[in-house]
Coordinates of C-alpha atoms in Angstrom, one line a residue:
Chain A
X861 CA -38.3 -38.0 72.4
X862 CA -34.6 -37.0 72.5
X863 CA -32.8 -36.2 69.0
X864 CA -29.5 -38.0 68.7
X865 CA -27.1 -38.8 65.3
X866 CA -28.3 -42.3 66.3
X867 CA -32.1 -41.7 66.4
X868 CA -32.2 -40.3 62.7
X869 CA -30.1 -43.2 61.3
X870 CA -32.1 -45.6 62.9
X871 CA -35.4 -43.7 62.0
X872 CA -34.0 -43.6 58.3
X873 CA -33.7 -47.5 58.2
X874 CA -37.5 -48.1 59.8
X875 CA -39.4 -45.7 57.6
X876 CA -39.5 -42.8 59.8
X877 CA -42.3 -44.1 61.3
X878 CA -41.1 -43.4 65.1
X879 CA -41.4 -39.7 64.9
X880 CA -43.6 -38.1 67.7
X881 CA -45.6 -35.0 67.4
X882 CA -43.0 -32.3 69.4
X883 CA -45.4 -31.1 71.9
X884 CA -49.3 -31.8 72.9
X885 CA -52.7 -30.1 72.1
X886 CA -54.0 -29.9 75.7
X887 CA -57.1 -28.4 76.2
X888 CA -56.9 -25.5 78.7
X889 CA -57.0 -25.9 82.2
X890 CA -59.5 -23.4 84.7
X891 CA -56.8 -21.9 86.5
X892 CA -52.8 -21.7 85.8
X893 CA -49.9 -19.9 87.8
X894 CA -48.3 -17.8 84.7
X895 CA -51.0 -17.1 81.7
X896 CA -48.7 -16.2 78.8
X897 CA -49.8 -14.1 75.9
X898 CA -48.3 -14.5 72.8
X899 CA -46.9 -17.7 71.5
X900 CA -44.2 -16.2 69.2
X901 CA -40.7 -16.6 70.1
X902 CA -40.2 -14.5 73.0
X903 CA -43.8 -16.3 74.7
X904 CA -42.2 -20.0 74.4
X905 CA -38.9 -19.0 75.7
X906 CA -40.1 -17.3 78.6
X907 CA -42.1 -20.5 79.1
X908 CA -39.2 -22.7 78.6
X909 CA -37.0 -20.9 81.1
X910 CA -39.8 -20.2 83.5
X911 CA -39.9 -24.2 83.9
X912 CA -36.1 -25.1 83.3
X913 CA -34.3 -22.2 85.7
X914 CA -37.7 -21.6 88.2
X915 CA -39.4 -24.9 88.1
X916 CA -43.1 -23.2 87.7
X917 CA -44.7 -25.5 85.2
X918 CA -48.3 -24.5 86.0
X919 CA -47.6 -22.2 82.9
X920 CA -50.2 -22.0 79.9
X921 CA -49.0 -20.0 76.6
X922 CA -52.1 -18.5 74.8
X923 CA -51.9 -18.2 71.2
X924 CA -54.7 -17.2 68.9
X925 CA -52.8 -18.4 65.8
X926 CA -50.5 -21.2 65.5
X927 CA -46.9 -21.6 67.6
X928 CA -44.4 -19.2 65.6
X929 CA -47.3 -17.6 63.0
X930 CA -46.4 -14.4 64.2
X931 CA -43.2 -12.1 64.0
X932 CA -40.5 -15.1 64.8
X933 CA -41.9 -16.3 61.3
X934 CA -41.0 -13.2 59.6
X935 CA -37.6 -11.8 60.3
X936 CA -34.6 -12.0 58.5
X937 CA -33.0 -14.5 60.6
X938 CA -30.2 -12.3 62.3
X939 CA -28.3 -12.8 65.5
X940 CA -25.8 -10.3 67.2
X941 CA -24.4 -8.7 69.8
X942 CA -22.6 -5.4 68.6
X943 CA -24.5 -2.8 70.4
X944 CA -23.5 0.3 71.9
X945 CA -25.6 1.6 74.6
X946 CA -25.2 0.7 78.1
X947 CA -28.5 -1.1 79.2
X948 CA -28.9 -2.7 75.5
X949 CA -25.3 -3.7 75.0
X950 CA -25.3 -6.0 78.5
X951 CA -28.7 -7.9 77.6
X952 CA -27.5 -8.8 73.7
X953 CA -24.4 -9.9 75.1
X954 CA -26.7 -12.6 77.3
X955 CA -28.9 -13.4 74.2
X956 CA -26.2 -13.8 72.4
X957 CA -24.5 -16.4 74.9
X958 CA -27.9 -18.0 75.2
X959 CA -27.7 -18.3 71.5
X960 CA -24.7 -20.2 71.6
X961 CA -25.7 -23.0 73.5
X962 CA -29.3 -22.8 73.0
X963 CA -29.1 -25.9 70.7
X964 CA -27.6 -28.5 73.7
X965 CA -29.9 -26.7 75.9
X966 CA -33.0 -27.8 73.6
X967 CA -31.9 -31.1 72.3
X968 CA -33.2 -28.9 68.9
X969 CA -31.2 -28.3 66.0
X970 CA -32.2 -24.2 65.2
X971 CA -29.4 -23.9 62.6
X972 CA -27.2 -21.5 64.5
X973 CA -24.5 -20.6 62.1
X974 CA -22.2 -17.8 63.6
X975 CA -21.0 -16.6 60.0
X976 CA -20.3 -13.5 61.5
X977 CA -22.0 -9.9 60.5
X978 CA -19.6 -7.5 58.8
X979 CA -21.3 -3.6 59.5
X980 CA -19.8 -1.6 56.5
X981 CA -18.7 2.0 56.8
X982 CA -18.1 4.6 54.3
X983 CA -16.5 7.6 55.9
X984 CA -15.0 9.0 58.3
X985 CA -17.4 10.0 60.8
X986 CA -19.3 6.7 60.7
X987 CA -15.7 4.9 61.0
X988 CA -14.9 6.8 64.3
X989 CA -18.3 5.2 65.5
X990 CA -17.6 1.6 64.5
X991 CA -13.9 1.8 66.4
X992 CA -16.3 3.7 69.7
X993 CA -18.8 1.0 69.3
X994 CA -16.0 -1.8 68.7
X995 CA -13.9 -1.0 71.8
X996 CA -17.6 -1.3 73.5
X997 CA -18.0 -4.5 72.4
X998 CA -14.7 -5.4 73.3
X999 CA -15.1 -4.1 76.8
X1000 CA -18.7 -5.4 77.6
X1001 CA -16.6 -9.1 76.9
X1002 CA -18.0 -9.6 73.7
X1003 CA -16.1 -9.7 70.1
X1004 CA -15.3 -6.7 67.5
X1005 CA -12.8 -6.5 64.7
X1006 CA -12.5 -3.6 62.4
X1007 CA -12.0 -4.5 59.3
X1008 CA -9.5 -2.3 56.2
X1009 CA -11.0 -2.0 53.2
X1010 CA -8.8 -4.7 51.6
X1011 CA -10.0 -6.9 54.4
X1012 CA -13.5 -6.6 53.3
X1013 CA -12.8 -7.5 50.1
X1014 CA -10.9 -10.5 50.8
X1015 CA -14.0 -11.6 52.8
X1016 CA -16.7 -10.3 50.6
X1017 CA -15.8 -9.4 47.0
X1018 CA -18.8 -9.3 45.4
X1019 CA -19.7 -5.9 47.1
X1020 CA -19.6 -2.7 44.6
X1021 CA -16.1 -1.2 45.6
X1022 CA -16.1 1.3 42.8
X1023 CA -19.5 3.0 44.6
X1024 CA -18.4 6.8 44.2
X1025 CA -20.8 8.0 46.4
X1026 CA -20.9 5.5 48.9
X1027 CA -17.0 4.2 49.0
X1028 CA -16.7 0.9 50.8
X1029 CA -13.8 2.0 53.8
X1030 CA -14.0 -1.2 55.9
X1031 CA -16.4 -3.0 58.1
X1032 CA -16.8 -3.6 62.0
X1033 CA -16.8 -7.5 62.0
X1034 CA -18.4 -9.7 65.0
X1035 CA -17.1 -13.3 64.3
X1036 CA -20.0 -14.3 67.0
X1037 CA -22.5 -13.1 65.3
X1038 CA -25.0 -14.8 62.8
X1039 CA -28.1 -16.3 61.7
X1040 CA -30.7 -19.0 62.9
X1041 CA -33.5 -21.1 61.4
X1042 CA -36.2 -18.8 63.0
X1043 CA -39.4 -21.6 63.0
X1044 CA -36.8 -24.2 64.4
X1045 CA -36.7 -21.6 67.4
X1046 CA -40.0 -21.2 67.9
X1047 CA -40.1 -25.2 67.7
X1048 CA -37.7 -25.6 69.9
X1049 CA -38.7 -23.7 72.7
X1050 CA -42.4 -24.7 72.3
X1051 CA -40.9 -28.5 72.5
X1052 CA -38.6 -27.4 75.3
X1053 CA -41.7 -25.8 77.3
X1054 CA -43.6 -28.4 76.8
X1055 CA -41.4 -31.5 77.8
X1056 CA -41.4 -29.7 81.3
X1057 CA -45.3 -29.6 81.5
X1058 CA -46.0 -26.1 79.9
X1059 CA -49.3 -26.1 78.0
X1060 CA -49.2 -24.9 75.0
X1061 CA -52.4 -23.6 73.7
X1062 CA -52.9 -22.7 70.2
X1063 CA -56.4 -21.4 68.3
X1064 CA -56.8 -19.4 72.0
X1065 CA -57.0 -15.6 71.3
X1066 CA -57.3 -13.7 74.1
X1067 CA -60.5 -11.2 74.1
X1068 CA -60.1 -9.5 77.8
X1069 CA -57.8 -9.4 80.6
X1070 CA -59.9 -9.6 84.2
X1071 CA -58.6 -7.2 86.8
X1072 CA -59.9 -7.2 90.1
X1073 CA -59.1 -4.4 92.9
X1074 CA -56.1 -3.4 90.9
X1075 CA -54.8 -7.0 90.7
X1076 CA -54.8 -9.4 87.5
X1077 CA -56.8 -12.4 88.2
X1078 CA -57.1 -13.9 84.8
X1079 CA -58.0 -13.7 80.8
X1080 CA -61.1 -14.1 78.8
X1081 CA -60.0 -15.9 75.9
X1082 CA -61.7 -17.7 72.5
X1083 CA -61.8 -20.8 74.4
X1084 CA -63.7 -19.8 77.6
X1085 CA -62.2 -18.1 80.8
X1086 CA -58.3 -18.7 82.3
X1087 CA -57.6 -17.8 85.9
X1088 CA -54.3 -16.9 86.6
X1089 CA -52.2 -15.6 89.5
X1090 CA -49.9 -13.7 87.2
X1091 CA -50.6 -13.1 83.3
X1092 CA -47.3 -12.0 81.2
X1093 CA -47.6 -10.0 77.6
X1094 CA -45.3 -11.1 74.9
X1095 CA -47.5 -9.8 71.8
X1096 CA -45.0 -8.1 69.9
X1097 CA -47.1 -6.3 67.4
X1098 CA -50.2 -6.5 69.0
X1099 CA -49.2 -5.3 72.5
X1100 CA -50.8 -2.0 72.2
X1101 CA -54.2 -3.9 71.9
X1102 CA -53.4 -6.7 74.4
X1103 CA -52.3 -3.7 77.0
X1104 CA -55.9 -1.9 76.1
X1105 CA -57.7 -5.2 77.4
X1106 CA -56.4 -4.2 80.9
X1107 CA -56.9 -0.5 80.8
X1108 CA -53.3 0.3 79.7
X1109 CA -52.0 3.0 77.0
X1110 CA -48.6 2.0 76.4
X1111 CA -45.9 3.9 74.5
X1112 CA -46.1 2.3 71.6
X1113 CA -46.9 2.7 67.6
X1114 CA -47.3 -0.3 65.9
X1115 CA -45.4 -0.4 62.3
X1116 CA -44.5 -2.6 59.0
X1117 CA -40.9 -3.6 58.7
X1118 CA -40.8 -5.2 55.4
X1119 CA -38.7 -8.2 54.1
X1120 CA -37.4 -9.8 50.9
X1121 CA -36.0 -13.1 49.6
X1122 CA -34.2 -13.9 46.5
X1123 CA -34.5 -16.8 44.3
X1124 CA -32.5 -19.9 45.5
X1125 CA -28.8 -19.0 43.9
X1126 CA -25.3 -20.2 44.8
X1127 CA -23.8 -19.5 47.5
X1128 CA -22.1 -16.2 47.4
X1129 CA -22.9 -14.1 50.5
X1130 CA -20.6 -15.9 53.3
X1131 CA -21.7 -13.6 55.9
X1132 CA -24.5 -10.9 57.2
X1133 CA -23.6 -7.7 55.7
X1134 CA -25.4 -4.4 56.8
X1135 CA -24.6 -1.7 54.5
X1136 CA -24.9 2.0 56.7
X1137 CA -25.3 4.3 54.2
X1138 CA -28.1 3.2 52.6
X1139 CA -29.2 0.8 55.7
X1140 CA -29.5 -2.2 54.2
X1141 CA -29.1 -5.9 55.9
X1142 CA -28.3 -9.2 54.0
X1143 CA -27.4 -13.0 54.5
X1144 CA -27.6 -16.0 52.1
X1145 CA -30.0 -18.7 53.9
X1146 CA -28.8 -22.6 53.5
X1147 CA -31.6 -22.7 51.1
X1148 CA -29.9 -20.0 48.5
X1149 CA -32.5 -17.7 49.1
X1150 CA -30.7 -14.0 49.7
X1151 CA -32.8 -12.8 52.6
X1152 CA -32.9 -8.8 52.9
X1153 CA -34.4 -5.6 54.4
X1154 CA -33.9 -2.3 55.2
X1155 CA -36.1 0.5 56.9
X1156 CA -39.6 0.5 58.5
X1157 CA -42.2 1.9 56.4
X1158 CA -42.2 4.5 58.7
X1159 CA -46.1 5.1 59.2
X1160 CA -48.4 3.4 61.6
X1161 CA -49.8 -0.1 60.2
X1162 CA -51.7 -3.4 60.9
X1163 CA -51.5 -4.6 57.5
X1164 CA -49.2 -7.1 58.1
X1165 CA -47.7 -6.0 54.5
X1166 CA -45.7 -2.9 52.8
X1167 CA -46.2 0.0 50.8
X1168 CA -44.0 0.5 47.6
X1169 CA -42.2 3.2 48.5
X1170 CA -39.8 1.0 51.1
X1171 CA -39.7 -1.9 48.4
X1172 CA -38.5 0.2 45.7
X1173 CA -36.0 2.1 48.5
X1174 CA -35.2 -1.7 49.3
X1175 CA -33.7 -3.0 45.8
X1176 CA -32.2 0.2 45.1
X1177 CA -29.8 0.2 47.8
X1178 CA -28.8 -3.5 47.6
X1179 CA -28.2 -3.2 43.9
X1180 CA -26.0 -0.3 44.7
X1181 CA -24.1 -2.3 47.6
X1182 CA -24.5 -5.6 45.2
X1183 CA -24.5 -4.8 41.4
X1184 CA -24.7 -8.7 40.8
X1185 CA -28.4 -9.4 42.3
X1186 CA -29.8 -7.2 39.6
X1187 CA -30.7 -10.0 37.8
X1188 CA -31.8 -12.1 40.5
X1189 CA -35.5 -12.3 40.7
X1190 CA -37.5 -11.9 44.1
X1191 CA -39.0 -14.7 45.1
X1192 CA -41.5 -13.3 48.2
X1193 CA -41.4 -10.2 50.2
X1194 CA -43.2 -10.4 54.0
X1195 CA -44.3 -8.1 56.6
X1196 CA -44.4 -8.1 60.0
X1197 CA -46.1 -5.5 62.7
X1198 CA -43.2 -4.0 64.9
X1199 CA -44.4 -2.5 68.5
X1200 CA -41.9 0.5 68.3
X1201 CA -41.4 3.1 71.0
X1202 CA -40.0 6.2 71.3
X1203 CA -36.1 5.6 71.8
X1204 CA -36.2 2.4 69.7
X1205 CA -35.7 0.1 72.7
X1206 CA -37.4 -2.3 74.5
X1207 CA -40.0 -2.5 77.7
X1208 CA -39.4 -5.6 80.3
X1209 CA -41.1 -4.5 83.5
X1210 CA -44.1 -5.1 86.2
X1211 CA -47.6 -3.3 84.3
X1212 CA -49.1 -0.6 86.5
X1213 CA -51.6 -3.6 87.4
X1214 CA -50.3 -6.1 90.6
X1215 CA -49.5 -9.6 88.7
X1216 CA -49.4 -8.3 85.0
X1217 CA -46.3 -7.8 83.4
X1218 CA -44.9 -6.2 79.9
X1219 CA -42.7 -7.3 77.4
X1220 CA -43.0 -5.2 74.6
X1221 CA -41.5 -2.6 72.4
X1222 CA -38.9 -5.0 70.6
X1223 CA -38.8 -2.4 67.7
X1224 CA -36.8 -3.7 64.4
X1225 CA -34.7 -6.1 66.6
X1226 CA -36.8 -8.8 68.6
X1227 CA -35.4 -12.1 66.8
X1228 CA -32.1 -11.5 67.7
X1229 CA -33.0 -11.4 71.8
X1230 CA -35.3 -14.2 72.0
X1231 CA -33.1 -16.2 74.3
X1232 CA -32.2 -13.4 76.3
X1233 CA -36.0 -11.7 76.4
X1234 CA -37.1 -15.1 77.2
X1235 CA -35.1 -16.0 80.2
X1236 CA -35.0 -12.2 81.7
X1237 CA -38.8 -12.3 81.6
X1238 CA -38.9 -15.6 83.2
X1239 CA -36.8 -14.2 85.7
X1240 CA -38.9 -11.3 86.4
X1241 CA -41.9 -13.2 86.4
X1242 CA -40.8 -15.6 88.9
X1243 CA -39.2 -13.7 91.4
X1244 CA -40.7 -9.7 90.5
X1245 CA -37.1 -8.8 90.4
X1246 CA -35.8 -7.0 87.0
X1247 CA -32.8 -9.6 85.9
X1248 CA -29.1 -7.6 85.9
X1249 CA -29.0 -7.5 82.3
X1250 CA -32.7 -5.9 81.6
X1251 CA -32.4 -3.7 84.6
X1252 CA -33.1 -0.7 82.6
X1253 CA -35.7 -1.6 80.1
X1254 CA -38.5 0.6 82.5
X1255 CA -41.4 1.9 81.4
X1256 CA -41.2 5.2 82.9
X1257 CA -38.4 6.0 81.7
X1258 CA -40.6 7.8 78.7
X1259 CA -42.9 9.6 81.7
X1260 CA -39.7 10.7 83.8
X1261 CA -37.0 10.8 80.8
X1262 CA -34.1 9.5 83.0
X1263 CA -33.0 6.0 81.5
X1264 CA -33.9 6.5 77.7
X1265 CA -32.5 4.2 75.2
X1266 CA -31.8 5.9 72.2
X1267 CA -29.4 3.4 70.6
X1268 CA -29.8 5.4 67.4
X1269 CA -28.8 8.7 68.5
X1270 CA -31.9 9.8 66.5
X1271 CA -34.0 11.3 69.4
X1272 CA -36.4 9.9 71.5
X1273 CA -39.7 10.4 69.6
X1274 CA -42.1 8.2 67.7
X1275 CA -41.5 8.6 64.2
X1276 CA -38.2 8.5 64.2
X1277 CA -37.7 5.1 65.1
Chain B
X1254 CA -50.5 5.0 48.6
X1255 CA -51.9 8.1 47.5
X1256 CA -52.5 11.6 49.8
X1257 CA -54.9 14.0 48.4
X1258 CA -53.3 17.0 49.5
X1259 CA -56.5 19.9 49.9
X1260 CA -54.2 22.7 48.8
X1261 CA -52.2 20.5 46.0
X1262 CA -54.4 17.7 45.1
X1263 CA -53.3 14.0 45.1
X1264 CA -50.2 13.5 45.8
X1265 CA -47.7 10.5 46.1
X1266 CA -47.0 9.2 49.3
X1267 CA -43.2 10.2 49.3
X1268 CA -44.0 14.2 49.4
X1269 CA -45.0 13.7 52.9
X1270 CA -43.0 13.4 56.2
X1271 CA -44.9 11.4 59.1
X1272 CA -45.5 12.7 62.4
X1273 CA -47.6 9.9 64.3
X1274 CA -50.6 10.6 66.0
X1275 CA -52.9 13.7 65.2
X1276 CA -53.2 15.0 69.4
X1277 CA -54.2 18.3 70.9
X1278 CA -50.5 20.1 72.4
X1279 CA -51.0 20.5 75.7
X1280 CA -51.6 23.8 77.2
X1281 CA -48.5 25.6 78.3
X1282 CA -48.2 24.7 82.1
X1283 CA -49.8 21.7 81.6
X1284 CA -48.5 18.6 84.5
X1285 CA -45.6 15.8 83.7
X1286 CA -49.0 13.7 82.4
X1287 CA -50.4 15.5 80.0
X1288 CA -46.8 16.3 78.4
X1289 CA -46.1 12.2 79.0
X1290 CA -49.7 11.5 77.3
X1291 CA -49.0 13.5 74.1
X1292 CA -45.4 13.0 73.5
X1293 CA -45.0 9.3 74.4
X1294 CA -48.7 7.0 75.0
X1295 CA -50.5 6.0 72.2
X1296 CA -54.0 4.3 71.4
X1297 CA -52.5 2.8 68.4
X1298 CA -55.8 1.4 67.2
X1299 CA -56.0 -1.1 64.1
X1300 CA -58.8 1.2 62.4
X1301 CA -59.0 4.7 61.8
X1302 CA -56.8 7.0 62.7
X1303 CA -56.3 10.5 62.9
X1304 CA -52.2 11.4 62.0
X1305 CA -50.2 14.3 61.2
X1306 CA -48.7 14.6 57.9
X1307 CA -46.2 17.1 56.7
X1308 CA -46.2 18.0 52.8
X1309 CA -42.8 19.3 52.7
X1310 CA -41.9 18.5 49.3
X1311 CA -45.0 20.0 48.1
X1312 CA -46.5 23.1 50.0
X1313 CA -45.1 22.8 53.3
X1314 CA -48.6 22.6 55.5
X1315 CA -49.3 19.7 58.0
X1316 CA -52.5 17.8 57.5
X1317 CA -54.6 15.9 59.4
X1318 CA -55.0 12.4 57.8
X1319 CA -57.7 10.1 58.9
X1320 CA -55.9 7.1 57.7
X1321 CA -57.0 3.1 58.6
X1322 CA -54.1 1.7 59.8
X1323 CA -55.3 -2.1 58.6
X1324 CA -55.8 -1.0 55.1
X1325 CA -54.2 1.5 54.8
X1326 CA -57.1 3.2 53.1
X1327 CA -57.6 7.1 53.6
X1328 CA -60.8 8.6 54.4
X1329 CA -60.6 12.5 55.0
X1330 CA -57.8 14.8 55.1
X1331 CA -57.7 18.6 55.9
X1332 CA -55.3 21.6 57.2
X1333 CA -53.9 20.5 60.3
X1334 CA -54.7 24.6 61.2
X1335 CA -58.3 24.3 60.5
X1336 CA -58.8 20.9 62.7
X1337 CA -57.8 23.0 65.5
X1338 CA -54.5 21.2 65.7
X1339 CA -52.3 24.9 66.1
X1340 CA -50.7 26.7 63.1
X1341 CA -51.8 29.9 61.5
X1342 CA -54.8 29.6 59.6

């Protein structure tokens, strides 16, 4: 079923009745090539680009929920490309050009909107950083304008310029940047996967990972045992527990970042605004909802929900930044379990284990590399090769500390990230 | 959430600095493994767990907090120095 301007007018004049479930319920087959675990966003992408650019369709993706229940369900929608650190500022760059014609690429409309993200600054120091990191966005081929602080108001003048303590000096804007509908992801890569013959296989926890001789052979899951040449994590959250099925203690802490989202008001926030001093992230959804977060909750947590603490941190800072959402009511708050590691970065490598491979450690930023996590997976998968633009997500880089990511600058250790 | 502190009593949440996981330092001279196994692996269970806790805006000791990471509910709590985890006692 192919989506076309045509199809919905002619679907609009017969009653809609010609609308197809977007992929199948197959029941799981004895043996596949590539057992996925994890259908959240980074899961059906890898999937999708393990069929479309490596033609292996003997793929299934195991979920124990349903397709896009987990963390690409609760995010705040962001995508971008202005990082810093060699290693992390190539693969965003790819994501974010994945992004850009992910749509065509799908036949799926995902409600890409590149209304740019303005990252404020409010001294000195932290504006020296945004012209560093700007000219490395510039070089790395992507885009990065600073911004006066006249020019921020022009573009967003609902922001609290009187803030004595936190003056508004100008922002570091990437036009390229933006937001997406985060389920229509996840549906359109599931779609995607399966047109090409990926099954995807929902209500199918996975409850042990077989190794034999040092070699992954398969998966014991809810729905009776999967063999599998090669079995790929994409668990986010979970990953810790998904590695400890195999024998593996990976570097990772699992944490709650928590979210929030307005009641459905005008439109008033054009853009995604990030405010540094206070760290604080918002955008206006196409619903009128005002979608915003800020830190982690900073302690270890399954709970799939916040403390407090962060909430109360949360609407302090964005009625500082934002005077005028005072009176604004929350409509829900959400949140979801972050695999962090100790320099704030991500893992894509082989496992320890022949055939079993990682994809973890996506921290506070996983949404915004689905595209790219996806297809450099699928490339690793298919050929055991690390893609150019992962090249340095490695695993021992925490055992050998050559290669560590600390795109904060905060230190490479577990609770600060 | 609530940490009863055993030298200030119950305290709020925002006293306290995290540290992670509650592990024994390795002994000094101890291989690249050991070092890599307490600064960077983690068991990261969805249950109880034993962490380090720091009550620096209250009396500045470290505890050991046996905390359920699912719940969020806390279950014991004592002197990081008397669980054998280093400091002066």
């Amino acid at each position: 079923m192919r989506f076309s301007g045509w199809r919905v007018l002619r679907e609009g004049l017969t009653g809609n009745k010609g609308w197809a479930p977007h992929w199948r319920d197959p029941e799981p087959k004895s043996e596949y090539d590539v057992v996925i675990i994890g259908g959240g966003g980074h899961g059906l992408a890898t999937a999708y680009y393990l069929a479309k650019e490596h033609g292996i369709t003997n793929v299934a993706v195991l979920e124990k929920g349903y397709l896009g229940g987990g963390n690409v369900g609760r995010n705040t929608t962001i995508v971008r490309a202005n990082y810093y650190l060699p290693g992390n500022s190539e693969f965003y760059s790819h994501s974010l050009k994945l992004w850009e014609t992910m749509e065509q690429d799908l036949n799926y409309n995902a409600m890409m909107s590149q209304r740019g993200i303005i990252n404020l600054f409010h001294n000195d120091g932290q504006r020296d950083a945004a012209v560093r990191r700007g000219n490395s966005i510039v070089n790395q081929g992507d885009d990065a304008e600073l911004l006066s602080r006249e020019q921020v108001r022009e573009l967003a003048p609902f922001l609290n310029f009187d803030n004595n303590r936190f003056p508004i000096m100008g922002g570091l804007l990437q036009r390229r940047a933006g937001t997406a509908r985060h389920d229509a992801v996840a549906w359109g890569y599931a779609r995607g996967a399966d047109m090409r013959g990926v099954d995807l296989i929902q209500n199918c926890e996975v409850t042990g990972i077989d190794v034999k001789n040092g070699k992954v052979v398969g998966v014991q899951t809810a729905r009776g045992p999967i063999r599998a040449k090669k079995v790929a994590l994409a668990a986010a959250g979970r990953s810790g527990q998904v590695a400890a099925m195999a024998g593996l203690t990976l570097p990772i802490e699992s944490h709650v970042l928590q979210a929030f989202v307005s009641e459905g008001l005008k439109p008033i926030v054009d853009h995604v605004i990030t405010f540094a001093e206070g760290h604080l992230y918002i955008s206006q959804s196409d619903k009128g909802g005002l979608v915003f977060g800020s830190y982690l909750d900073f302690y270890s947590s399954y709970a799939a929900r916040g403390n407090l603490p962060m909430v109360e941190h949360t609407m302090e800072t964005f009625v500082a930044m934002v005077p005028a959402v005072s009176k604004a009511r929350l409509l829900r708050s959400w949140g979801g379990i972050m695999d962090m590691t100790p320099d704030g970065s991500p893992i894509i490598d082989h496992a320890p284990i022949d055939g079993l491979y990682l994809n973890c450690g996506w921290c506070y930023g996983g949404f915004k590399a689905t595209p790219g996590s996806g297809s450099v997976y699928a490339h690793l998968i298919a050929t055991d090769r690390p893609h150019g633009a992962a090249a340095k997500f490695k695993l021992d880089r925490f055992r050998s500390g050559v290669g560590l990511m600390d795109e904060e600058g905060t230190g490479a250790q577990h609770n600060l990230h | 959430m609530r940490i009863t502190c055993p030298l200030c009593g119950e305290r709020d949440r925002r006293e306290f600095y995290y540290k992670g996981a509650a592990l024994v330092r390795p002994a000094e001279g101890a291989d690249l493994d050991a070092w890599h196994e307490y600064l960077n692996l983690r068991e990261n269970p969805a249950g109880p767990l034993d962490e380090l806790w720091y009550h620096e805006m209250g009396c500045n000791a470290w505890l050991k907090v046996t905390r359920d990471t699912a719940t969020h509910e806390i279950s014991a709590v004592e002197l990081a120095s008397e669980a054998g985890l280093g400091g002066e006692t």
